Amino acid sequence: MGTLGVVLPPLIKELAKRLDQVDHGIAQNEVLSRQEFAQACWKIGRTVRQLIKPDYSEERGILWHECKGALKQVLVIEKFQPAVFMDSCVRTDVVERDLAEMLRRLVTYLKKRQTGAIHQPIEKEEARERPAESQDEEKGLSKGKG
């Protein structure tokens, strides 16, 4: 696992904490304003990037690329800038339940990466394809011939 051994545990812990917060808010019927929700989504993206530090190594860059695949369910990745909050970097068609589902899937995926159940893609192109494949596996679908 290399350098990811120090990255994955705190990343998983942080995302699980955020998931608990979102789930608690949903259970309590707390509704955030659009501005609060957008800021919360942006902060999650920023935190993920800060914890991974994709510029430190190719392995970390690939992990960031994989995470962006999940984050794009709530963020407009092309407009996302970790240093500057912009409301437009959060998709307008998502709500708290969408955020919770994305976090749940990302935490599950990262745990599988940590245990080795899912291997690191060789390069970023392969990382683009992997999240869809792992979602099919979770649903019990296979890409068998026939």
mmCIF file of N, CA and C in Angstrom:
data_model
loop_
_atom_site.group_PDB
_atom_site.id
_atom_site.type_symbol
_atom_site.label_atom_id
_atom_site.label_comp_id
_atom_site.label_asym_id
_atom_site.label_seq_id
_atom_site.Cartn_x
_atom_site.Cartn_y
_atom_site.Cartn_z
ATOM 1 N N MET A 1 0.825 -1.193 0.000
ATOM 2 C CA MET A 1 0.000 0.000 0.000
ATOM 3 C C MET A 1 0.864 1.249 0.000
ATOM 4 N N GLY A 2 2.095 1.161 0.415
ATOM 5 C CA GLY A 2 3.014 2.283 0.339
ATOM 6 C C GLY A 2 2.590 3.449 1.206
ATOM 7 N N THR A 3 2.655 4.652 0.627
ATOM 8 C CA THR A 3 2.346 5.873 1.378
ATOM 9 C C THR A 3 0.868 5.988 1.745
ATOM 10 N N LEU A 4 0.026 5.214 1.122
ATOM 11 C CA LEU A 4 -1.404 5.312 1.418
ATOM 12 C C LEU A 4 -1.741 4.751 2.797
ATOM 13 N N GLY A 5 -0.842 3.980 3.370
ATOM 14 C CA GLY A 5 -1.061 3.437 4.709
ATOM 15 C C GLY A 5 -1.234 4.525 5.751
ATOM 16 N N VAL A 6 -0.612 5.678 5.532
ATOM 17 C CA VAL A 6 -0.763 6.800 6.467
ATOM 18 C C VAL A 6 -1.905 7.723 6.053
ATOM 19 N N VAL A 7 -2.376 7.594 4.830
ATOM 20 C CA VAL A 7 -3.432 8.474 4.319
ATOM 21 C C VAL A 7 -4.825 7.905 4.565
ATOM 22 N N LEU A 8 -5.005 6.626 4.273
ATOM 23 C CA LEU A 8 -6.348 6.044 4.302
ATOM 24 C C LEU A 8 -7.019 6.047 5.675
ATOM 25 N N PRO A 9 -6.353 5.638 6.765
ATOM 26 C CA PRO A 9 -7.069 5.621 8.060
ATOM 27 C C PRO A 9 -7.655 6.977 8.474
ATOM 28 N N PRO A 10 -6.876 8.082 8.434
ATOM 29 C CA PRO A 10 -7.497 9.358 8.818
ATOM 30 C C PRO A 10 -8.552 9.836 7.818
ATOM 31 N N LEU A 11 -8.370 9.498 6.547
ATOM 32 C CA LEU A 11 -9.348 9.876 5.524
ATOM 33 C C LEU A 11 -10.666 9.154 5.759
ATOM 34 N N ILE A 12 -10.599 7.859 5.999
ATOM 35 C CA ILE A 12 -11.807 7.076 6.268
ATOM 36 C C ILE A 12 -12.487 7.573 7.540
ATOM 37 N N LYS A 13 -11.697 7.846 8.574
ATOM 38 C CA LYS A 13 -12.244 8.328 9.845
ATOM 39 C C LYS A 13 -12.969 9.663 9.657
ATOM 40 N N GLU A 14 -12.355 10.576 8.923
ATOM 41 C CA GLU A 14 -12.953 11.896 8.691
ATOM 42 C C GLU A 14 -14.247 11.782 7.891
ATOM 43 N N LEU A 15 -14.232 10.983 6.833
ATOM 44 C CA LEU A 15 -15.435 10.842 6.002
ATOM 45 C C LEU A 15 -16.550 10.128 6.758
ATOM 46 N N ALA A 16 -16.198 9.151 7.592
ATOM 47 C CA ALA A 16 -17.210 8.467 8.403
ATOM 48 C C ALA A 16 -17.835 9.444 9.393
ATOM 49 N N LYS A 17 -17.017 10.347 9.955
ATOM 50 C CA LYS A 17 -17.527 11.363 10.880
ATOM 51 C C LYS A 17 -18.501 12.299 10.151
ATOM 52 N N ARG A 18 -18.125 12.710 8.949
ATOM 53 C CA ARG A 18 -19.008 13.589 8.157
ATOM 54 C C ARG A 18 -20.303 12.856 7.799
ATOM 55 N N LEU A 19 -20.199 11.583 7.475
ATOM 56 C CA LEU A 19 -21.388 10.789 7.155
ATOM 57 C C LEU A 19 -22.314 10.716 8.365
ATOM 58 N N ASP A 20 -21.755 10.491 9.542
ATOM 59 C CA ASP A 20 -22.567 10.463 10.765
ATOM 60 C C ASP A 20 -23.293 11.796 10.974
ATOM 61 N N GLN A 21 -22.585 12.906 10.723
ATOM 62 C CA GLN A 21 -23.198 14.227 10.879
ATOM 63 C C GLN A 21 -24.364 14.412 9.903
ATOM 64 N N VAL A 22 -24.150 14.026 8.664
ATOM 65 C CA VAL A 22 -25.199 14.172 7.649
ATOM 66 C C VAL A 22 -26.381 13.265 7.982
ATOM 67 N N ASP A 23 -26.101 12.014 8.344
ATOM 68 C CA ASP A 23 -27.180 11.087 8.716
ATOM 69 C C ASP A 23 -27.966 11.595 9.923
ATOM 70 N N HIS A 24 -27.254 12.157 10.906
ATOM 71 C CA HIS A 24 -27.920 12.710 12.091
ATOM 72 C C HIS A 24 -28.839 13.871 11.692
ATOM 73 N N GLY A 25 -28.352 14.743 10.820
ATOM 74 C CA GLY A 25 -29.167 15.851 10.348
ATOM 75 C C GLY A 25 -30.410 15.383 9.609
ATOM 76 N N ILE A 26 -30.258 14.347 8.799
ATOM 77 C CA ILE A 26 -31.404 13.792 8.071
ATOM 78 C C ILE A 26 -32.410 13.196 9.057
ATOM 79 N N ALA A 27 -31.912 12.449 10.039
ATOM 80 C CA ALA A 27 -32.795 11.818 11.034
ATOM 81 C C ALA A 27 -33.547 12.860 11.864
ATOM 82 N N GLN A 28 -32.916 14.004 12.110
ATOM 83 C CA GLN A 28 -33.534 15.074 12.900
ATOM 84 C C GLN A 28 -34.367 16.027 12.029
ATOM 85 N N ASN A 29 -34.469 15.732 10.748
ATOM 86 C CA ASN A 29 -35.181 16.594 9.784
ATOM 87 C C ASN A 29 -34.619 18.004 9.750
ATOM 88 N N GLU A 30 -33.320 18.128 9.954
ATOM 89 C CA GLU A 30 -32.664 19.432 9.855
ATOM 90 C C GLU A 30 -32.376 19.706 8.388
ATOM 91 N N VAL A 31 -32.823 20.844 7.930
ATOM 92 C CA VAL A 31 -32.612 21.210 6.539
ATOM 93 C C VAL A 31 -31.663 22.407 6.505
ATOM 94 N N LEU A 32 -30.540 22.238 5.806
ATOM 95 C CA LEU A 32 -29.579 23.323 5.666
ATOM 96 C C LEU A 32 -30.027 24.272 4.560
ATOM 97 N N SER A 33 -29.652 25.521 4.686
ATOM 98 C CA SER A 33 -29.901 26.450 3.582
ATOM 99 C C SER A 33 -29.010 26.023 2.421
ATOM 100 N N ARG A 34 -29.317 26.493 1.253
ATOM 101 C CA ARG A 34 -28.505 26.143 0.074
ATOM 102 C C ARG A 34 -27.049 26.550 0.305
ATOM 103 N N GLN A 35 -26.833 27.724 0.871
ATOM 104 C CA GLN A 35 -25.474 28.217 1.124
ATOM 105 C C GLN A 35 -24.743 27.297 2.116
ATOM 106 N N GLU A 36 -25.413 26.915 3.197
ATOM 107 C CA GLU A 36 -24.796 26.032 4.205
ATOM 108 C C GLU A 36 -24.483 24.660 3.604
ATOM 109 N N PHE A 37 -25.414 24.145 2.826
ATOM 110 C CA PHE A 37 -25.223 22.842 2.206
ATOM 111 C C PHE A 37 -24.060 22.883 1.214
ATOM 112 N N ALA A 38 -24.034 23.917 0.387
ATOM 113 C CA ALA A 38 -22.959 24.048 -0.598
ATOM 114 C C ALA A 38 -21.605 24.152 0.102
ATOM 115 N N GLN A 39 -21.565 24.918 1.168
ATOM 116 C CA GLN A 39 -20.307 25.082 1.899
ATOM 117 C C GLN A 39 -19.879 23.745 2.539
ATOM 118 N N ALA A 40 -20.829 22.990 3.067
ATOM 119 C CA ALA A 40 -20.517 21.690 3.670
ATOM 120 C C ALA A 40 -19.943 20.731 2.615
ATOM 121 N N CYS A 41 -20.548 20.707 1.438
ATOM 122 C CA CYS A 41 -20.057 19.837 0.358
ATOM 123 C C CYS A 41 -18.652 20.253 -0.067
ATOM 124 N N TRP A 42 -18.443 21.544 -0.235
ATOM 125 C CA TRP A 42 -17.126 22.047 -0.627
ATOM 126 C C TRP A 42 -16.082 21.704 0.424
ATOM 127 N N LYS A 43 -16.434 21.843 1.698
ATOM 128 C CA LYS A 43 -15.489 21.531 2.773
ATOM 129 C C LYS A 43 -15.100 20.053 2.758
ATOM 130 N N ILE A 44 -16.035 19.194 2.426
ATOM 131 C CA ILE A 44 -15.713 17.763 2.332
ATOM 132 C C ILE A 44 -14.698 17.543 1.217
ATOM 133 N N GLY A 45 -14.943 18.142 0.062
ATOM 134 C CA GLY A 45 -13.995 18.022 -1.050
ATOM 135 C C GLY A 45 -12.630 18.575 -0.687
ATOM 136 N N ARG A 46 -12.612 19.721 -0.039
ATOM 137 C CA ARG A 46 -11.354 20.353 0.369
ATOM 138 C C ARG A 46 -10.610 19.479 1.380
ATOM 139 N N THR A 47 -11.340 18.930 2.348
ATOM 140 C CA THR A 47 -10.721 18.081 3.374
ATOM 141 C C THR A 47 -10.131 16.821 2.761
ATOM 142 N N VAL A 48 -10.863 16.203 1.841
ATOM 143 C CA VAL A 48 -10.358 15.003 1.177
ATOM 144 C C VAL A 48 -9.046 15.320 0.468
ATOM 145 N N ARG A 49 -9.025 16.426 -0.258
ATOM 146 C CA ARG A 49 -7.809 16.797 -0.986
ATOM 147 C C ARG A 49 -6.659 17.107 -0.018
ATOM 148 N N GLN A 50 -6.949 17.815 1.072
ATOM 149 C CA GLN A 50 -5.916 18.154 2.041
ATOM 150 C C GLN A 50 -5.342 16.911 2.717
ATOM 151 N N LEU A 51 -6.187 15.933 3.010
ATOM 152 C CA LEU A 51 -5.709 14.716 3.654
ATOM 153 C C LEU A 51 -4.891 13.842 2.701
ATOM 154 N N ILE A 52 -5.287 13.809 1.439
ATOM 155 C CA ILE A 52 -4.586 12.974 0.459
ATOM 156 C C ILE A 52 -3.270 13.616 0.022
ATOM 157 N N LYS A 53 -3.258 14.934 -0.145
ATOM 158 C CA LYS A 53 -2.078 15.646 -0.646
ATOM 159 C C LYS A 53 -1.599 15.018 -1.964
ATOM 160 N N PRO A 54 -2.396 15.153 -3.020
ATOM 161 C CA PRO A 54 -2.115 14.460 -4.275
ATOM 162 C C PRO A 54 -0.799 14.843 -4.946
ATOM 163 N N ASP A 55 -0.214 15.973 -4.574
ATOM 164 C CA ASP A 55 1.038 16.400 -5.200
ATOM 165 C C ASP A 55 2.257 15.696 -4.616
ATOM 166 N N TYR A 56 2.092 14.979 -3.505
ATOM 167 C CA TYR A 56 3.219 14.334 -2.833
ATOM 168 C C TYR A 56 3.749 13.114 -3.572
ATOM 169 N N SER A 57 2.870 12.365 -4.238
ATOM 170 C CA SER A 57 3.326 11.168 -4.951
ATOM 171 C C SER A 57 2.293 10.775 -5.999
ATOM 172 N N GLU A 58 2.737 9.951 -6.926
ATOM 173 C CA GLU A 58 1.817 9.474 -7.956
ATOM 174 C C GLU A 58 0.715 8.623 -7.335
ATOM 175 N N GLU A 59 1.074 7.826 -6.335
ATOM 176 C CA GLU A 59 0.110 6.963 -5.650
ATOM 177 C C GLU A 59 -1.008 7.807 -5.015
ATOM 178 N N ARG A 60 -0.640 8.908 -4.376
ATOM 179 C CA ARG A 60 -1.623 9.810 -3.778
ATOM 180 C C ARG A 60 -2.440 10.504 -4.863
ATOM 181 N N GLY A 61 -1.797 10.853 -5.970
ATOM 182 C CA GLY A 61 -2.509 11.483 -7.081
ATOM 183 C C GLY A 61 -3.580 10.570 -7.642
ATOM 184 N N ILE A 62 -3.256 9.288 -7.732
ATOM 185 C CA ILE A 62 -4.233 8.318 -8.232
ATOM 186 C C ILE A 62 -5.399 8.193 -7.255
ATOM 187 N N LEU A 63 -5.089 8.180 -5.946
ATOM 188 C CA LEU A 63 -6.161 8.102 -4.945
ATOM 189 C C LEU A 63 -7.067 9.328 -5.035
ATOM 190 N N TRP A 64 -6.500 10.512 -5.192
ATOM 191 C CA TRP A 64 -7.295 11.733 -5.341
ATOM 192 C C TRP A 64 -8.181 11.619 -6.579
ATOM 193 N N HIS A 65 -7.629 11.085 -7.652
ATOM 194 C CA HIS A 65 -8.382 10.908 -8.883
ATOM 195 C C HIS A 65 -9.570 9.967 -8.653
ATOM 196 N N GLU A 66 -9.345 8.903 -7.896
ATOM 197 C CA GLU A 66 -10.422 7.969 -7.564
ATOM 198 C C GLU A 66 -11.502 8.666 -6.733
ATOM 199 N N CYS A 67 -11.082 9.446 -5.752
ATOM 200 C CA CYS A 67 -12.037 10.142 -4.882
ATOM 201 C C CYS A 67 -12.847 11.173 -5.651
ATOM 202 N N LYS A 68 -12.214 11.827 -6.617
ATOM 203 C CA LYS A 68 -12.955 12.794 -7.433
ATOM 204 C C LYS A 68 -14.106 12.116 -8.159
ATOM 205 N N GLY A 69 -13.920 10.838 -8.516
ATOM 206 C CA GLY A 69 -14.994 10.087 -9.168
ATOM 207 C C GLY A 69 -16.236 10.008 -8.307
ATOM 208 N N ALA A 70 -16.044 9.887 -6.999
ATOM 209 C CA ALA A 70 -17.189 9.867 -6.075
ATOM 210 C C ALA A 70 -17.680 11.279 -5.798
ATOM 211 N N LEU A 71 -16.750 12.201 -5.590
ATOM 212 C CA LEU A 71 -17.125 13.580 -5.249
ATOM 213 C C LEU A 71 -17.939 14.254 -6.349
ATOM 214 N N LYS A 72 -17.754 13.814 -7.580
ATOM 215 C CA LYS A 72 -18.493 14.453 -8.678
ATOM 216 C C LYS A 72 -19.991 14.196 -8.592
ATOM 217 N N GLN A 73 -20.406 13.302 -7.707
ATOM 218 C CA GLN A 73 -21.839 13.094 -7.497
ATOM 219 C C GLN A 73 -22.469 14.299 -6.800
ATOM 220 N N VAL A 74 -21.657 15.098 -6.110
ATOM 221 C CA VAL A 74 -22.187 16.296 -5.450
ATOM 222 C C VAL A 74 -21.473 17.570 -5.891
ATOM 223 N N LEU A 75 -20.249 17.446 -6.390
ATOM 224 C CA LEU A 75 -19.483 18.620 -6.809
ATOM 225 C C LEU A 75 -19.362 18.682 -8.332
ATOM 226 N N VAL A 76 -19.209 19.893 -8.836
ATOM 227 C CA VAL A 76 -18.842 20.088 -10.238
ATOM 228 C C VAL A 76 -17.320 20.182 -10.206
ATOM 229 N N ILE A 77 -16.658 19.074 -10.465
ATOM 230 C CA ILE A 77 -15.207 18.972 -10.282
ATOM 231 C C ILE A 77 -14.456 20.030 -11.084
ATOM 232 N N GLU A 78 -14.936 20.355 -12.265
ATOM 233 C CA GLU A 78 -14.257 21.344 -13.111
ATOM 234 C C GLU A 78 -14.243 22.727 -12.456
ATOM 235 N N LYS A 79 -15.212 23.008 -11.591
ATOM 236 C CA LYS A 79 -15.289 24.314 -10.933
ATOM 237 C C LYS A 79 -14.766 24.282 -9.503
ATOM 238 N N PHE A 80 -14.449 23.090 -8.996
ATOM 239 C CA PHE A 80 -13.998 22.935 -7.616
ATOM 240 C C PHE A 80 -12.574 23.450 -7.451
ATOM 241 N N GLN A 81 -12.393 24.348 -6.476
ATOM 242 C CA GLN A 81 -11.076 24.843 -6.098
ATOM 243 C C GLN A 81 -10.970 24.731 -4.582
ATOM 244 N N PRO A 82 -10.033 23.926 -4.077
ATOM 245 C CA PRO A 82 -9.961 23.736 -2.630
ATOM 246 C C PRO A 82 -9.623 25.006 -1.849
ATOM 247 N N ALA A 83 -8.993 25.973 -2.490
ATOM 248 C CA ALA A 83 -8.594 27.195 -1.788
ATOM 249 C C ALA A 83 -9.696 28.239 -1.726
ATOM 250 N N VAL A 84 -10.661 28.160 -2.642
ATOM 251 C CA VAL A 84 -11.681 29.204 -2.742
ATOM 252 C C VAL A 84 -13.066 28.576 -2.846
ATOM 253 N N PHE A 85 -13.965 28.925 -1.927
ATOM 254 C CA PHE A 85 -15.336 28.430 -2.002
ATOM 255 C C PHE A 85 -16.101 29.190 -3.060
ATOM 256 N N MET A 86 -16.790 28.427 -3.916
ATOM 257 C CA MET A 86 -17.707 29.004 -4.895
ATOM 258 C C MET A 86 -18.963 28.150 -4.871
ATOM 259 N N ASP A 87 -20.096 28.774 -4.708
ATOM 260 C CA ASP A 87 -21.372 28.069 -4.680
ATOM 261 C C ASP A 87 -21.563 27.230 -5.937
ATOM 262 N N SER A 88 -21.046 27.708 -7.050
ATOM 263 C CA SER A 88 -21.250 27.029 -8.333
ATOM 264 C C SER A 88 -20.487 25.702 -8.433
ATOM 265 N N CYS A 89 -19.593 25.418 -7.491
ATOM 266 C CA CYS A 89 -18.861 24.145 -7.562
ATOM 267 C C CYS A 89 -19.689 22.990 -6.993
ATOM 268 N N VAL A 90 -20.847 23.294 -6.423
ATOM 269 C CA VAL A 90 -21.734 22.255 -5.891
ATOM 270 C C VAL A 90 -22.931 22.116 -6.822
ATOM 271 N N ARG A 91 -23.211 20.881 -7.196
ATOM 272 C CA ARG A 91 -24.338 20.641 -8.101
ATOM 273 C C ARG A 91 -25.640 21.123 -7.466
ATOM 274 N N THR A 92 -26.502 21.708 -8.278
ATOM 275 C CA THR A 92 -27.754 22.262 -7.774
ATOM 276 C C THR A 92 -28.836 21.206 -7.601
ATOM 277 N N ASP A 93 -28.631 20.026 -8.164
ATOM 278 C CA ASP A 93 -29.655 18.984 -8.112
ATOM 279 C C ASP A 93 -29.418 17.964 -6.995
ATOM 280 N N VAL A 94 -28.556 18.265 -6.038
ATOM 281 C CA VAL A 94 -28.282 17.327 -4.950
ATOM 282 C C VAL A 94 -28.813 17.874 -3.616
ATOM 283 N N VAL A 95 -29.169 16.943 -2.740
ATOM 284 C CA VAL A 95 -29.647 17.282 -1.400
ATOM 285 C C VAL A 95 -28.876 16.429 -0.389
ATOM 286 N N GLU A 96 -29.228 16.566 0.880
ATOM 287 C CA GLU A 96 -28.515 15.879 1.951
ATOM 288 C C GLU A 96 -28.461 14.362 1.741
ATOM 289 N N ARG A 97 -29.552 13.780 1.278
ATOM 290 C CA ARG A 97 -29.574 12.325 1.061
ATOM 291 C C ARG A 97 -28.560 11.906 -0.008
ATOM 292 N N ASP A 98 -28.401 12.716 -1.041
ATOM 293 C CA ASP A 98 -27.410 12.436 -2.085
ATOM 294 C C ASP A 98 -25.994 12.506 -1.505
ATOM 295 N N LEU A 99 -25.763 13.500 -0.659
ATOM 296 C CA LEU A 99 -24.462 13.646 -0.010
ATOM 297 C C LEU A 99 -24.174 12.435 0.876
ATOM 298 N N ALA A 100 -25.160 12.004 1.640
ATOM 299 C CA ALA A 100 -24.987 10.845 2.523
ATOM 300 C C ALA A 100 -24.681 9.590 1.707
ATOM 301 N N GLU A 101 -25.381 9.400 0.613
ATOM 302 C CA GLU A 101 -25.151 8.226 -0.233
ATOM 303 C C GLU A 101 -23.748 8.254 -0.831
ATOM 304 N N MET A 102 -23.300 9.418 -1.291
ATOM 305 C CA MET A 102 -21.959 9.537 -1.847
ATOM 306 C C MET A 102 -20.913 9.223 -0.783
ATOM 307 N N LEU A 103 -21.091 9.766 0.423
ATOM 308 C CA LEU A 103 -20.141 9.512 1.506
ATOM 309 C C LEU A 103 -20.126 8.031 1.878
ATOM 310 N N ARG A 104 -21.298 7.421 1.929
ATOM 311 C CA ARG A 104 -21.395 6.004 2.276
ATOM 312 C C ARG A 104 -20.624 5.146 1.266
ATOM 313 N N ARG A 105 -20.822 5.434 0.001
ATOM 314 C CA ARG A 105 -20.129 4.678 -1.050
ATOM 315 C C ARG A 105 -18.620 4.926 -1.015
ATOM 316 N N LEU A 106 -18.229 6.171 -0.786
ATOM 317 C CA LEU A 106 -16.807 6.502 -0.762
ATOM 318 C C LEU A 106 -16.111 5.840 0.425
ATOM 319 N N VAL A 107 -16.738 5.855 1.587
ATOM 320 C CA VAL A 107 -16.157 5.205 2.766
ATOM 321 C C VAL A 107 -16.010 3.703 2.516
ATOM 322 N N THR A 108 -17.042 3.082 1.953
ATOM 323 C CA THR A 108 -16.984 1.651 1.644
ATOM 324 C C THR A 108 -15.857 1.352 0.666
ATOM 325 N N TYR A 109 -15.746 2.169 -0.362
ATOM 326 C CA TYR A 109 -14.703 1.987 -1.378
ATOM 327 C C TYR A 109 -13.315 2.122 -0.751
ATOM 328 N N LEU A 110 -13.120 3.157 0.069
ATOM 329 C CA LEU A 110 -11.815 3.386 0.683
ATOM 330 C C LEU A 110 -11.442 2.275 1.664
ATOM 331 N N LYS A 111 -12.423 1.744 2.361
ATOM 332 C CA LYS A 111 -12.149 0.617 3.265
ATOM 333 C C LYS A 111 -11.683 -0.597 2.468
ATOM 334 N N LYS A 112 -12.289 -0.820 1.308
ATOM 335 C CA LYS A 112 -11.882 -1.934 0.459
ATOM 336 C C LYS A 112 -10.483 -1.706 -0.103
ATOM 337 N N ARG A 113 -10.173 -0.462 -0.421
ATOM 338 C CA ARG A 113 -8.815 -0.131 -0.892
ATOM 339 C C ARG A 113 -7.805 -0.378 0.220
ATOM 340 N N GLN A 114 -8.194 -0.036 1.449
ATOM 341 C CA GLN A 114 -7.306 -0.185 2.593
ATOM 342 C C GLN A 114 -6.998 -1.659 2.868
ATOM 343 N N THR A 115 -8.005 -2.510 2.748
ATOM 344 C CA THR A 115 -7.817 -3.930 3.036
ATOM 345 C C THR A 115 -7.204 -4.690 1.861
ATOM 346 N N GLY A 116 -7.163 -4.063 0.695
ATOM 347 C CA GLY A 116 -6.624 -4.724 -0.482
ATOM 348 C C GLY A 116 -7.672 -5.457 -1.300
ATOM 349 N N ALA A 117 -8.933 -5.384 -0.882
ATOM 350 C CA ALA A 117 -10.010 -6.020 -1.645
ATOM 351 C C ALA A 117 -10.144 -5.373 -3.021
ATOM 352 N N ILE A 118 -9.803 -4.095 -3.100
ATOM 353 C CA ILE A 118 -9.750 -3.372 -4.368
ATOM 354 C C ILE A 118 -8.314 -2.889 -4.522
ATOM 355 N N HIS A 119 -7.697 -3.234 -5.631
ATOM 356 C CA HIS A 119 -6.307 -2.862 -5.861
ATOM 357 C C HIS A 119 -6.208 -1.481 -6.481
ATOM 358 N N GLN A 120 -5.080 -0.839 -6.229
ATOM 359 C CA GLN A 120 -4.846 0.487 -6.789
ATOM 360 C C GLN A 120 -4.783 0.403 -8.306
ATOM 361 N N PRO A 121 -5.460 1.304 -8.983
ATOM 362 C CA PRO A 121 -5.330 1.347 -10.441
ATOM 363 C C PRO A 121 -3.870 1.650 -10.805
ATOM 364 N N ILE A 122 -3.449 1.174 -11.948
ATOM 365 C CA ILE A 122 -2.084 1.396 -12.392
ATOM 366 C C ILE A 122 -1.878 2.852 -12.773
ATOM 367 N N GLU A 123 -2.898 3.451 -13.345
ATOM 368 C CA GLU A 123 -2.802 4.846 -13.751
ATOM 369 C C GLU A 123 -4.166 5.505 -13.650
ATOM 370 N N LYS A 124 -4.193 6.812 -13.851
ATOM 371 C CA LYS A 124 -5.431 7.581 -13.663
ATOM 372 C C LYS A 124 -6.534 7.174 -14.621
ATOM 373 N N GLU A 125 -6.201 6.781 -15.835
ATOM 374 C CA GLU A 125 -7.229 6.354 -16.788
ATOM 375 C C GLU A 125 -7.997 5.162 -16.248
ATOM 376 N N GLU A 126 -7.275 4.213 -15.664
ATOM 377 C CA GLU A 126 -7.916 3.041 -15.091
ATOM 378 C C GLU A 126 -8.768 3.438 -13.893
ATOM 379 N N ALA A 127 -8.354 4.465 -13.165
ATOM 380 C CA ALA A 127 -9.107 4.937 -12.001
ATOM 381 C C ALA A 127 -10.469 5.471 -12.427
ATOM 382 N N ARG A 128 -10.557 6.055 -13.599
ATOM 383 C CA ARG A 128 -11.837 6.558 -14.086
ATOM 384 C C ARG A 128 -12.834 5.433 -14.280
ATOM 385 N N GLU A 129 -12.342 4.294 -14.720
ATOM 386 C CA GLU A 129 -13.218 3.171 -15.004
ATOM 387 C C GLU A 129 -13.610 2.415 -13.742
ATOM 388 N N ARG A 130 -12.771 2.387 -12.748
ATOM 389 C CA ARG A 130 -12.956 1.531 -11.579
ATOM 390 C C ARG A 130 -14.217 1.824 -10.764
ATOM 391 N N PRO A 131 -14.565 3.065 -10.414
ATOM 392 C CA PRO A 131 -15.745 3.251 -9.571
ATOM 393 C C PRO A 131 -17.011 2.638 -10.145
ATOM 394 N N ALA A 132 -17.213 2.708 -11.437
ATOM 395 C CA ALA A 132 -18.398 2.102 -12.042
ATOM 396 C C ALA A 132 -18.350 0.582 -11.898
ATOM 397 N N GLU A 133 -17.163 0.013 -12.075
ATOM 398 C CA GLU A 133 -17.024 -1.432 -11.941
ATOM 399 C C GLU A 133 -17.327 -1.864 -10.514
ATOM 400 N N SER A 134 -16.822 -1.122 -9.527
ATOM 401 C CA SER A 134 -17.045 -1.515 -8.131
ATOM 402 C C SER A 134 -18.514 -1.337 -7.752
ATOM 403 N N GLN A 135 -19.195 -0.361 -8.336
ATOM 404 C CA GLN A 135 -20.622 -0.195 -8.060
ATOM 405 C C GLN A 135 -21.399 -1.373 -8.620
ATOM 406 N N ASP A 136 -21.014 -1.866 -9.803
ATOM 407 C CA ASP A 136 -21.679 -3.026 -10.378
ATOM 408 C C ASP A 136 -21.485 -4.243 -9.481
ATOM 409 N N GLU A 137 -20.266 -4.394 -8.927
ATOM 410 C CA GLU A 137 -19.998 -5.516 -8.040
ATOM 411 C C GLU A 137 -20.865 -5.436 -6.793
ATOM 412 N N GLU A 138 -21.035 -4.221 -6.264
ATOM 413 C CA GLU A 138 -21.852 -4.050 -5.063
ATOM 414 C C GLU A 138 -23.301 -4.421 -5.333
ATOM 415 N N LYS A 139 -23.783 -4.181 -6.538
ATOM 416 C CA LYS A 139 -25.168 -4.494 -6.880
ATOM 417 C C LYS A 139 -25.330 -5.949 -7.289
ATOM 418 N N GLY A 140 -24.211 -6.680 -7.346
ATOM 419 C CA GLY A 140 -24.283 -8.088 -7.711
ATOM 420 C C GLY A 140 -24.259 -8.314 -9.210
ATOM 421 N N LEU A 141 -23.888 -7.301 -9.960
ATOM 422 C CA LEU A 141 -23.823 -7.437 -11.413
ATOM 423 C C LEU A 141 -22.422 -7.866 -11.797
ATOM 424 N N SER A 142 -22.306 -8.541 -12.889
ATOM 425 C CA SER A 142 -20.989 -8.898 -13.382
ATOM 426 C C SER A 142 -20.916 -8.589 -14.866
ATOM 427 N N LYS A 143 -19.691 -8.548 -15.353
ATOM 428 C CA LYS A 143 -19.486 -8.259 -16.757
ATOM 429 C C LYS A 143 -19.124 -9.536 -17.503
ATOM 430 N N GLY A 144 -19.755 -10.611 -17.135
ATOM 431 C CA GLY A 144 -19.473 -11.900 -17.763
ATOM 432 C C GLY A 144 -19.963 -11.946 -19.192
ATOM 433 N N LYS A 145 -19.368 -12.835 -19.932
ATOM 434 C CA LYS A 145 -19.769 -12.984 -21.338
ATOM 435 C C LYS A 145 -20.958 -13.925 -21.417
ATOM 436 N N GLY A 146 -21.790 -13.651 -22.365
ATOM 437 C CA GLY A 146 -22.748 -14.646 -22.588
ATOM 438 C C GLY A 146 -24.131 -14.386 -22.682
#
